Amino acid sequence: MPVTTTPRVLKAEEALEHLRQLRARQPVQYWAFYSSQLGGIVTDPALMVLPFDDHMVHRGHGVFDTAAIVDGKLYDIEAHLDRFTRSAGLSKLPLPCSRDEMRELILHTAAASGKRDGSVRYWISSGPGSLGLPPAAGAEPGFFVMIFGGLTYPARWYTEGLRVMTTTYPIKPPLYAITKSTNYLPNILMQMEAQEAGLDNGVFVDEAGNVGESSNMNVAFVTQDGVLVHPRFDHILSGCTSLRLLELARRLVGGALGGVEVRDIPVAEARAAREMLLIGSSIKVAPIVEWDGKRIGEGTPGPASSVLRDLLERDMRSGRDRLIDIPY
Ligand SMILES: Cc1ncc(COP(=O)(O)O)c(C=O)c1O
């Protein structure tokens, strides 16, 4: 509804109808949503709502994580749950239920969606009850699971590569960078700044002049000697995709790669790399061909980006120890 300065007091049915109209004006690919507050799963996007006074909404006191659904299976959920529960601990958010129960709820919401490919994102919220800062007295932490189409990126990012810039926004201090909380303001501003400059994304650089990460993806490099180098995870988010890819990439050492290293990467060294990569659950592995107006390597997607993407995609489809069947 457009903003009106003379609002009426609405009946419940009218409010719901307005929520439905909002969704009709802005179609979304949200297929199933579990909410501990609703006490079940809904498939009508108009009902996928939270009380406005949940502290996750008005103070950003919540954590989340996102995993992939691939061909009817959930990929690498244990790594995502490890990071999720760690982020909850760092945020002083009590777990709403056990880890096993969270996994079950995720699987059952995925089953209710009926979709065999997509994404699952889930949150723990501080809960409703006041507009204050710490959780309200007696607040019940919320648990939410959304099954959706996933973030998608232009095909040209893979075929031609991305152009990025060093963001002018400061990198998050380490505690906040390693916690996957719902506070994404620096990440959002970085991506908007890049788009406004006609570029695809931004890169955080830390105070010591080392490469950090991108908006919702990690950044890695292939040196002129063919070594895959990744920034240390103590001041950036520990990407589940990066962690798995670093493990898989070790199999290529002696062949496509000369080595795999996780260490500080000074910007000057990074700029001289043969290849620069973006890595994450949604993007998988994509080549960056230009950074701050300067070419990376030849200025075209290099071989490592596609070799590593293939390796990851194969693991997502057939890495038996990392896939769980969704109980449709
Ligand atoms: C800030 C940030 N860095 C890196 C990543 C990559 O993490 P993952 O590989 O688990 O998607 C994400 C995505 O969640 C992110 O938000």
Coordinates of C-alpha atoms and ligand atoms in Angstrom, one line a residue:
M1 CA 0.0 0.0 0.0
P2 CA 1.3 3.5 -0.7
V3 CA 2.1 5.5 2.5
T4 CA -1.0 7.4 3.6
T5 CA -1.0 10.2 6.2
T6 CA -4.6 9.5 7.1
P7 CA -4.5 5.7 7.9
R8 CA -7.5 3.8 9.1
V9 CA -7.6 1.2 11.9
L10 CA -7.7 -2.1 9.9
K11 CA -9.5 -5.3 10.7
A12 CA -7.3 -8.4 10.8
E13 CA -8.6 -9.6 7.4
E14 CA -7.9 -6.3 5.8
A15 CA -4.3 -6.3 7.1
L16 CA -3.8 -9.8 5.7
E17 CA -5.3 -8.8 2.4
H18 CA -2.8 -5.9 2.2
L19 CA 0.1 -8.2 2.9
R20 CA -1.1 -10.4 0.1
Q21 CA -1.3 -7.4 -2.2
L22 CA 2.2 -6.4 -1.2
R23 CA 3.4 -9.8 -2.3
A24 CA 1.4 -9.6 -5.6
R25 CA 3.1 -6.3 -6.4
Q26 CA 6.6 -7.8 -5.6
P27 CA 6.5 -11.5 -6.5
V28 CA 9.0 -13.6 -4.5
Q29 CA 10.4 -17.1 -4.7
Y30 CA 9.8 -18.0 -1.1
W31 CA 8.4 -21.6 -1.0
A32 CA 8.1 -22.6 2.6
F33 CA 8.7 -20.9 5.9
Y34 CA 8.9 -22.4 9.4
S35 CA 8.5 -20.1 12.4
S36 CA 8.7 -21.2 16.0
Q37 CA 6.4 -18.2 16.7
L38 CA 3.7 -19.4 14.3
G39 CA 4.2 -22.9 15.5
G40 CA 4.5 -24.5 12.1
I41 CA 5.2 -24.1 8.4
V42 CA 3.5 -21.7 6.0
T43 CA 3.7 -21.6 2.2
D44 CA 1.9 -18.3 1.5
P45 CA 4.6 -15.6 1.5
A46 CA 2.1 -13.1 3.0
L47 CA 2.2 -15.1 6.2
M48 CA 6.0 -15.2 6.4
V49 CA 6.2 -12.5 9.0
L50 CA 7.8 -11.6 12.3
P51 CA 6.5 -9.5 15.2
F52 CA 7.9 -6.0 14.7
D53 CA 9.3 -6.0 18.2
D54 CA 11.5 -9.0 17.8
H55 CA 14.9 -7.6 18.6
M56 CA 16.3 -9.2 15.4
V57 CA 14.1 -6.8 13.5
H58 CA 14.7 -3.5 15.3
R59 CA 18.1 -4.0 16.9
G60 CA 19.7 -6.6 14.6
H61 CA 20.1 -9.1 17.5
G62 CA 19.9 -12.3 15.5
V63 CA 22.1 -14.7 13.6
F64 CA 21.6 -16.6 10.4
D65 CA 23.1 -19.0 7.9
T66 CA 22.4 -20.3 4.4
A67 CA 23.0 -23.7 2.9
A68 CA 22.2 -25.2 -0.5
I69 CA 19.6 -27.7 -1.6
V70 CA 21.0 -29.7 -4.5
D71 CA 19.0 -32.4 -6.3
G72 CA 16.8 -33.1 -3.3
K73 CA 19.6 -33.1 -0.8
L74 CA 20.9 -30.7 1.8
Y75 CA 24.6 -29.9 1.2
D76 CA 27.3 -29.5 4.0
I77 CA 24.7 -28.7 6.7
E78 CA 27.0 -29.7 9.6
A79 CA 29.6 -27.0 8.6
H80 CA 26.8 -24.4 8.4
L81 CA 25.3 -25.5 11.8
D82 CA 28.8 -25.3 13.3
R83 CA 29.1 -21.7 12.2
F84 CA 25.5 -20.9 13.1
T85 CA 25.8 -22.2 16.7
R86 CA 29.2 -20.4 17.1
S87 CA 27.6 -17.2 15.9
A88 CA 24.7 -17.6 18.3
G89 CA 27.2 -18.1 21.2
L90 CA 29.2 -15.0 20.3
S91 CA 25.9 -13.1 20.1
K92 CA 24.7 -14.4 23.5
L93 CA 21.7 -15.8 21.9
P94 CA 20.4 -19.0 23.5
L95 CA 19.6 -21.9 21.1
P96 CA 15.8 -22.2 20.8
C97 CA 16.2 -26.0 20.6
S98 CA 18.9 -28.6 20.2
R99 CA 21.1 -28.9 17.1
D100 CA 19.4 -32.1 16.1
E101 CA 16.0 -30.5 16.3
M102 CA 17.2 -27.5 14.2
R103 CA 18.5 -29.9 11.6
E104 CA 15.1 -31.8 11.6
L105 CA 13.1 -28.5 11.3
I106 CA 15.3 -27.5 8.4
L107 CA 14.8 -30.8 6.6
H108 CA 11.0 -30.9 7.2
T109 CA 10.6 -27.3 6.0
A110 CA 12.6 -28.2 2.9
A111 CA 10.4 -31.2 2.3
A112 CA 7.2 -29.1 2.7
S113 CA 8.5 -26.8 -0.1
G114 CA 8.6 -29.8 -2.5
K115 CA 11.6 -28.1 -4.2
R116 CA 14.6 -30.2 -5.2
D117 CA 17.0 -27.2 -5.8
G118 CA 17.3 -23.9 -4.0
S119 CA 18.5 -22.5 -0.8
V120 CA 17.7 -22.8 2.9
R121 CA 18.3 -19.8 5.2
Y122 CA 17.6 -20.0 8.9
W123 CA 17.7 -17.6 11.8
I124 CA 17.8 -17.4 15.6
S125 CA 16.2 -14.2 16.9
S126 CA 16.4 -12.7 20.3
G127 CA 12.6 -12.7 20.5
P128 CA 9.8 -10.1 21.0
G129 CA 8.6 -8.3 24.1
S130 CA 10.1 -4.8 24.1
L131 CA 11.8 -2.1 22.1
G132 CA 14.8 -2.1 24.4
L133 CA 18.3 -3.4 23.8
P134 CA 18.9 -6.6 25.8
P135 CA 16.3 -9.3 25.2
A136 CA 13.0 -8.5 26.9
A137 CA 12.3 -10.2 30.2
G138 CA 10.9 -13.7 29.4
A139 CA 11.6 -13.3 25.7
E140 CA 11.4 -16.5 23.8
P141 CA 14.2 -16.9 21.2
G142 CA 12.7 -17.4 17.7
F143 CA 13.8 -20.0 15.1
F144 CA 12.9 -19.5 11.5
V145 CA 13.6 -21.5 8.3
M146 CA 13.1 -20.1 4.8
I147 CA 13.2 -22.3 1.7
F148 CA 13.7 -20.0 -1.3
G149 CA 15.1 -19.8 -4.9
G150 CA 18.6 -18.7 -3.7
L151 CA 20.6 -15.7 -4.8
T152 CA 21.5 -15.7 -8.5
Y153 CA 24.1 -13.8 -10.4
P154 CA 24.6 -12.8 -14.1
A155 CA 26.0 -15.5 -16.4
R156 CA 28.6 -12.9 -17.5
W157 CA 30.2 -13.1 -14.0
Y158 CA 31.4 -16.5 -15.0
T159 CA 32.1 -16.1 -18.7
E160 CA 33.6 -12.6 -18.6
G161 CA 34.5 -12.2 -14.9
L162 CA 33.7 -9.5 -12.4
R163 CA 35.0 -6.0 -11.9
V164 CA 35.4 -5.0 -8.3
M165 CA 36.7 -2.0 -6.2
T166 CA 38.2 -1.6 -2.8
T167 CA 35.4 -0.3 -0.7
T168 CA 35.7 3.0 1.1
Y169 CA 33.7 1.5 4.0
P170 CA 35.8 0.1 6.9
I171 CA 36.0 -3.6 7.4
K172 CA 34.1 -5.0 10.4
P173 CA 36.2 -5.5 13.6
P174 CA 37.1 -9.2 13.9
L175 CA 34.5 -10.2 16.4
Y176 CA 31.7 -8.9 14.2
A177 CA 33.2 -10.2 11.0
I178 CA 33.5 -13.8 12.3
T179 CA 29.9 -13.6 13.6
K180 CA 27.2 -14.2 11.0
S181 CA 24.7 -11.8 12.6
T182 CA 21.9 -9.9 10.9
N183 CA 24.0 -6.7 11.0
Y184 CA 25.0 -6.5 7.3
L185 CA 25.1 -2.7 7.0
P186 CA 28.8 -2.5 5.9
N187 CA 28.3 -5.3 3.5
I188 CA 25.2 -3.7 2.0
L189 CA 26.9 -0.3 1.7
M190 CA 29.9 -1.9 0.0
Q191 CA 27.8 -3.6 -2.6
M192 CA 25.7 -0.5 -3.3
E193 CA 28.8 1.7 -3.6
A194 CA 30.2 -0.7 -6.2
Q195 CA 27.0 -0.8 -8.1
E196 CA 26.8 3.0 -8.1
A197 CA 30.3 3.0 -9.6
G198 CA 29.2 0.7 -12.4
L199 CA 31.1 -2.3 -10.8
D200 CA 30.0 -5.7 -9.7
N201 CA 31.2 -5.8 -6.0
G202 CA 33.6 -4.5 -3.4
V203 CA 36.4 -5.8 -1.4
F204 CA 37.2 -5.0 2.3
V205 CA 40.9 -4.4 3.1
D206 CA 41.9 -4.5 6.8
E207 CA 43.8 -1.8 8.7
A208 CA 47.2 -3.6 8.2
G209 CA 46.6 -3.5 4.4
N210 CA 45.7 -7.2 4.0
V211 CA 42.8 -8.4 1.9
G212 CA 39.6 -9.2 3.8
E213 CA 36.5 -10.4 2.0
S214 CA 33.7 -9.2 -0.2
S215 CA 30.0 -8.4 0.6
N216 CA 28.7 -12.0 1.0
M217 CA 31.6 -13.9 -0.4
N218 CA 35.2 -14.7 0.3
V219 CA 38.1 -13.7 -1.9
A220 CA 41.1 -15.8 -2.8
F221 CA 44.0 -15.6 -5.3
V222 CA 46.1 -17.9 -7.4
T223 CA 49.7 -16.6 -7.4
Q224 CA 52.0 -16.5 -10.4
D225 CA 53.5 -19.8 -9.1
G226 CA 50.0 -21.4 -9.1
V227 CA 49.5 -21.3 -5.3
L228 CA 45.9 -20.9 -4.1
V229 CA 46.1 -18.3 -1.3
H230 CA 43.2 -17.4 1.0
P231 CA 43.1 -14.8 3.8
R232 CA 43.1 -16.1 7.4
F233 CA 39.7 -16.6 8.9
D234 CA 40.4 -14.7 12.1
H235 CA 39.0 -11.4 10.8
I236 CA 36.6 -12.4 8.1
L237 CA 33.7 -14.8 8.0
S238 CA 34.8 -18.5 7.8
G239 CA 33.0 -19.3 4.5
C240 CA 31.8 -22.9 4.5
T241 CA 32.5 -22.9 0.7
S242 CA 36.0 -21.7 1.1
L243 CA 36.8 -24.2 3.9
R244 CA 35.5 -27.1 1.8
L245 CA 37.2 -25.8 -1.4
L246 CA 40.6 -25.4 0.4
E247 CA 40.2 -29.1 1.4
L248 CA 39.3 -30.2 -2.1
A249 CA 41.9 -28.0 -3.8
R250 CA 44.7 -29.9 -1.9
R251 CA 44.0 -32.8 -4.3
L252 CA 45.1 -30.6 -7.2
V253 CA 48.5 -29.8 -5.7
G254 CA 51.2 -31.1 -8.1
G255 CA 48.8 -30.7 -11.0
A256 CA 46.6 -27.7 -11.6
L257 CA 47.9 -26.0 -8.4
G258 CA 51.3 -25.4 -6.9
G259 CA 50.1 -25.3 -3.3
V260 CA 47.3 -24.1 -1.0
E261 CA 48.0 -21.5 1.7
V262 CA 45.8 -19.7 4.2
R263 CA 47.6 -16.6 5.4
D264 CA 47.6 -12.8 5.4
I265 CA 47.7 -11.4 1.9
P266 CA 49.0 -7.9 1.5
V267 CA 47.1 -5.9 -1.2
A268 CA 50.3 -5.3 -3.2
E269 CA 50.9 -9.0 -3.5
A270 CA 47.2 -9.7 -4.3
R271 CA 47.3 -7.3 -7.2
A272 CA 50.1 -9.2 -8.8
A273 CA 48.1 -12.5 -8.7
R274 CA 47.5 -14.6 -11.8
E275 CA 43.8 -15.0 -10.8
M276 CA 41.4 -13.5 -8.2
L277 CA 38.4 -15.5 -7.1
L278 CA 35.1 -14.9 -5.3
I279 CA 33.9 -17.9 -3.3
G280 CA 30.6 -18.5 -1.5
S281 CA 27.5 -20.8 -1.2
S282 CA 25.5 -18.8 -3.7
I283 CA 28.2 -17.8 -6.2
K284 CA 30.3 -21.0 -5.8
V285 CA 33.6 -19.9 -7.6
A286 CA 33.7 -16.9 -10.0
P287 CA 36.7 -15.0 -11.5
I288 CA 37.5 -11.4 -10.8
V289 CA 39.2 -9.9 -13.8
E290 CA 39.6 -6.3 -12.7
W291 CA 40.2 -4.6 -9.4
D292 CA 40.3 -0.8 -8.9
G293 CA 40.5 -0.4 -12.7
K294 CA 43.6 -2.6 -13.0
R295 CA 43.6 -6.0 -14.7
I296 CA 44.2 -9.2 -12.7
G297 CA 46.5 -11.5 -14.7
E298 CA 45.5 -11.3 -18.3
G299 CA 42.2 -9.6 -17.5
T300 CA 40.2 -12.6 -18.5
P301 CA 38.8 -15.6 -16.5
G302 CA 41.7 -17.9 -15.7
P303 CA 41.7 -21.7 -15.6
A304 CA 41.8 -22.2 -11.8
S305 CA 38.3 -20.5 -11.4
S306 CA 36.6 -23.1 -13.6
V307 CA 38.6 -26.1 -12.4
L308 CA 37.8 -25.1 -8.8
R309 CA 34.1 -24.5 -9.6
D310 CA 33.9 -27.9 -11.2
L311 CA 35.5 -29.5 -8.2
L312 CA 33.0 -27.8 -5.9
E313 CA 29.9 -28.5 -8.1
R314 CA 30.9 -32.2 -8.2
D315 CA 31.2 -32.3 -4.4
M316 CA 27.8 -30.6 -4.1
R317 CA 26.2 -33.3 -6.2
S318 CA 28.1 -36.4 -5.1
G319 CA 30.0 -35.7 -1.9
R320 CA 28.2 -38.5 -0.1
D321 CA 29.5 -37.6 3.4
R322 CA 28.2 -34.1 3.0
L323 CA 24.7 -34.7 1.6
I324 CA 21.5 -35.5 3.5
D325 CA 18.3 -36.7 1.9
I326 CA 15.4 -34.4 2.3
P327 CA 12.3 -36.4 3.5
Y328 CA 9.8 -35.3 0.8
Ligands
LIG1 C1 30.5 -11.7 4.7 C2 30.5 -13.1 4.1 N1 31.7 -13.6 3.8 C3 31.8 -14.8 3.2 C4 30.7 -15.6 2.9 C5 30.8 -16.9 2.3 O1 30.3 -17.9 3.2 P1 29.7 -19.3 2.6 O2 30.7 -19.9 1.8 O3 29.4 -20.1 3.8 O4 28.5 -18.9 1.8 C6 29.4 -15.0 3.3 C7 28.2 -15.8 3.0 O5 27.5 -16.3 3.9 C8 29.3 -13.8 3.9 O6 28.2 -13.2 4.2

